mmCIF file of the C-alpha atoms, coordinates in Angstrom:
data_MODEL
# 
_entry.id   MODEL 
# 
loop_
_atom_site.group_PDB 
_atom_site.id 
_atom_site.type_symbol 
_atom_site.label_atom_id 
_atom_site.label_alt_id 
_atom_site.label_comp_id 
_atom_site.label_asym_id 
_atom_site.label_entity_id 
_atom_site.label_seq_id 
_atom_site.pdbx_PDB_ins_code 
_atom_site.Cartn_x 
_atom_site.Cartn_y 
_atom_site.Cartn_z 
_atom_site.occupancy 
_atom_site.B_iso_or_equiv 
_atom_site.pdbx_formal_charge 
_atom_site.auth_seq_id 
_atom_site.auth_comp_id 
_atom_site.auth_asym_id 
_atom_site.auth_atom_id 
_atom_site.pdbx_PDB_model_num 
ATOM 1  C CA . UNK A 1 1  ? 185.459 177.192 184.496 1.00 0.00 ? 1  UNK A CA 1 
ATOM 2  C CA . UNK A 1 2  ? 185.474 179.100 181.284 1.00 0.00 ? 2  UNK A CA 1 
ATOM 3  C CA . UNK A 1 3  ? 185.550 182.989 181.657 1.00 0.00 ? 3  UNK A CA 1 
ATOM 4  C CA . UNK A 1 4  ? 182.299 184.990 181.370 1.00 0.00 ? 4  UNK A CA 1 
ATOM 5  C CA . UNK A 1 5  ? 182.433 188.223 178.709 1.00 0.00 ? 5  UNK A CA 1 
ATOM 6  C CA . UNK A 1 6  ? 179.971 190.659 177.785 1.00 0.00 ? 6  UNK A CA 1 
ATOM 7  C CA . UNK A 1 7  ? 178.748 188.798 174.774 1.00 0.00 ? 7  UNK A CA 1 
ATOM 8  C CA . UNK A 1 8  ? 178.011 185.569 176.741 1.00 0.00 ? 8  UNK A CA 1 
ATOM 9  C CA . UNK A 1 9  ? 175.287 187.386 178.655 1.00 0.00 ? 9  UNK A CA 1 
ATOM 10 C CA . UNK A 1 10 ? 174.512 190.626 176.490 1.00 0.00 ? 10 UNK A CA 1 
ATOM 11 C CA . UNK A 1 11 ? 170.975 190.140 176.698 1.00 0.00 ? 11 UNK A CA 1 
ATOM 12 C CA . UNK A 1 12 ? 168.833 191.691 179.677 1.00 0.00 ? 12 UNK A CA 1 
ATOM 13 C CA . UNK A 1 13 ? 167.637 189.056 182.334 1.00 0.00 ? 13 UNK A CA 1 
ATOM 14 C CA . UNK A 1 14 ? 170.655 186.622 181.493 1.00 0.00 ? 14 UNK A CA 1 
ATOM 15 C CA . UNK A 1 15 ? 172.963 185.766 184.427 1.00 0.00 ? 15 UNK A CA 1 
ATOM 16 C CA . UNK A 1 16 ? 175.718 183.304 185.472 1.00 0.00 ? 16 UNK A CA 1 
ATOM 17 C CA . UNK A 1 17 ? 175.864 182.124 188.810 1.00 0.00 ? 17 UNK A CA 1 
ATOM 18 C CA . UNK A 1 18 ? 179.023 180.691 190.190 1.00 0.00 ? 18 UNK A CA 1 
ATOM 19 C CA . UNK A 1 19 ? 177.929 178.593 193.427 1.00 0.00 ? 19 UNK A CA 1 
ATOM 20 C CA . UNK A 1 20 ? 180.352 177.180 196.087 1.00 0.00 ? 20 UNK A CA 1 
ATOM 21 C CA . UNK A 1 21 ? 179.245 174.858 198.762 1.00 0.00 ? 21 UNK A CA 1 
ATOM 22 C CA . UNK A 1 22 ? 180.764 172.537 201.351 1.00 0.00 ? 22 UNK A CA 1 
ATOM 23 C CA . UNK A 1 23 ? 179.288 169.363 199.666 1.00 0.00 ? 23 UNK A CA 1 
ATOM 24 C CA . UNK A 1 24 ? 177.762 168.100 196.442 1.00 0.00 ? 24 UNK A CA 1 
ATOM 25 C CA . UNK A 1 25 ? 174.329 167.770 197.953 1.00 0.00 ? 25 UNK A CA 1 
ATOM 26 C CA . UNK A 1 26 ? 174.168 171.353 199.238 1.00 0.00 ? 26 UNK A CA 1 
ATOM 27 C CA . UNK A 1 27 ? 175.094 172.755 195.728 1.00 0.00 ? 27 UNK A CA 1 
ATOM 28 C CA . UNK A 1 28 ? 172.918 170.494 193.675 1.00 0.00 ? 28 UNK A CA 1 
ATOM 29 C CA . UNK A 1 29 ? 170.009 171.635 196.166 1.00 0.00 ? 29 UNK A CA 1 
ATOM 30 C CA . UNK A 1 30 ? 170.758 175.286 195.262 1.00 0.00 ? 30 UNK A CA 1 
ATOM 31 C CA . UNK A 1 31 ? 170.643 174.643 191.622 1.00 0.00 ? 31 UNK A CA 1 
ATOM 32 C CA . UNK A 1 32 ? 167.376 172.566 191.822 1.00 0.00 ? 32 UNK A CA 1 
ATOM 33 C CA . UNK A 1 33 ? 165.928 175.731 193.664 1.00 0.00 ? 33 UNK A CA 1 
ATOM 34 C CA . UNK A 1 34 ? 166.950 178.361 191.350 1.00 0.00 ? 34 UNK A CA 1 
ATOM 35 C CA . UNK A 1 35 ? 165.658 175.864 188.427 1.00 0.00 ? 35 UNK A CA 1 
ATOM 36 C CA . UNK A 1 36 ? 162.263 176.127 190.169 1.00 0.00 ? 36 UNK A CA 1 
ATOM 37 C CA . UNK A 1 37 ? 162.355 180.121 190.310 1.00 0.00 ? 37 UNK A CA 1 
ATOM 38 C CA . UNK A 1 38 ? 163.932 180.934 186.976 1.00 0.00 ? 38 UNK A CA 1 
ATOM 39 C CA . UNK A 1 39 ? 164.458 179.374 183.555 1.00 0.00 ? 39 UNK A CA 1 
ATOM 40 C CA . UNK A 1 40 ? 167.805 177.860 183.925 1.00 0.00 ? 40 UNK A CA 1 
ATOM 41 C CA . UNK A 1 41 ? 170.537 175.528 182.095 1.00 0.00 ? 41 UNK A CA 1 
ATOM 42 C CA . UNK A 1 42 ? 169.587 172.863 184.701 1.00 0.00 ? 42 UNK A CA 1 
ATOM 43 C CA . UNK A 1 43 ? 171.421 171.087 187.433 1.00 0.00 ? 43 UNK A CA 1 
ATOM 44 C CA . UNK A 1 44 ? 175.057 170.859 186.022 1.00 0.00 ? 44 UNK A CA 1 
ATOM 45 C CA . UNK A 1 45 ? 178.204 169.416 186.690 1.00 0.00 ? 45 UNK A CA 1 
ATOM 46 C CA . UNK A 1 46 ? 179.472 169.838 190.322 1.00 0.00 ? 46 UNK A CA 1 
ATOM 47 C CA . UNK A 1 47 ? 183.348 169.862 190.569 1.00 0.00 ? 47 UNK A CA 1 
ATOM 48 C CA . UNK A 1 48 ? 186.034 169.800 193.159 1.00 0.00 ? 48 UNK A CA 1 
ATOM 49 C CA . UNK A 1 49 ? 189.520 171.887 192.649 1.00 0.00 ? 49 UNK A CA 1 
ATOM 50 C CA . UNK A 1 50 ? 192.242 170.068 193.914 1.00 0.00 ? 50 UNK A CA 1 
ATOM 51 C CA . UNK A 1 51 ? 193.593 171.978 197.309 1.00 0.00 ? 51 UNK A CA 1 
ATOM 52 C CA . UNK A 1 52 ? 190.426 173.952 197.469 1.00 0.00 ? 52 UNK A CA 1 
ATOM 53 C CA . UNK A 1 53 ? 187.670 173.586 200.179 1.00 0.00 ? 53 UNK A CA 1 
ATOM 54 C CA . UNK A 1 54 ? 184.133 172.608 199.042 1.00 0.00 ? 54 UNK A CA 1 
ATOM 55 C CA . UNK A 1 55 ? 182.674 171.915 195.629 1.00 0.00 ? 55 UNK A CA 1 
ATOM 56 C CA . UNK A 1 56 ? 181.730 174.299 192.819 1.00 0.00 ? 56 UNK A CA 1 
ATOM 57 C CA . UNK A 1 57 ? 178.990 174.583 190.007 1.00 0.00 ? 57 UNK A CA 1 
ATOM 58 C CA . UNK A 1 58 ? 177.742 177.007 187.419 1.00 0.00 ? 58 UNK A CA 1 
ATOM 59 C CA . UNK A 1 59 ? 174.350 177.756 186.139 1.00 0.00 ? 59 UNK A CA 1 
ATOM 60 C CA . UNK A 1 60 ? 173.037 179.923 183.674 1.00 0.00 ? 60 UNK A CA 1 
ATOM 61 C CA . UNK A 1 61 ? 169.406 181.667 184.483 1.00 0.00 ? 61 UNK A CA 1 
ATOM 62 C CA . UNK A 1 62 ? 167.101 183.832 182.635 1.00 0.00 ? 62 UNK A CA 1 
ATOM 63 C CA . UNK A 1 63 ? 165.823 185.771 185.386 1.00 0.00 ? 63 UNK A CA 1 
ATOM 64 C CA . UNK A 1 64 ? 162.734 187.179 183.099 1.00 0.00 ? 64 UNK A CA 1 
ATOM 65 C CA . UNK A 1 65 ? 161.402 183.689 182.276 1.00 0.00 ? 65 UNK A CA 1 
ATOM 66 C CA . UNK A 1 66 ? 159.730 181.464 185.168 1.00 0.00 ? 66 UNK A CA 1 
ATOM 67 C CA . UNK A 1 67 ? 161.103 178.210 186.023 1.00 0.00 ? 67 UNK A CA 1 
ATOM 68 C CA . UNK A 1 68 ? 159.346 174.881 186.505 1.00 0.00 ? 68 UNK A CA 1 
ATOM 69 C CA . UNK A 1 69 ? 157.019 175.690 189.381 1.00 0.00 ? 69 UNK A CA 1 
ATOM 70 C CA . UNK A 1 70 ? 155.726 179.112 187.879 1.00 0.00 ? 70 UNK A CA 1 
ATOM 71 C CA . UNK A 1 71 ? 152.029 179.022 186.940 1.00 0.00 ? 71 UNK A CA 1 
# 
């Protein structure tokens, strides 16, 4: 994954979340739940690193803006 720098998340409320889980379904479920709570980059690519356990994904979120399920 690309490194994160200060410019990348310079605005208040912007976060980058790296998610690690035991399997792809779990990681996708976490990303979907975050998408309901906050405005996010959506359910993204899930990847496996050779020799490393589990799978990883990255999601970008704006915690100041509501997600899909907000009123």
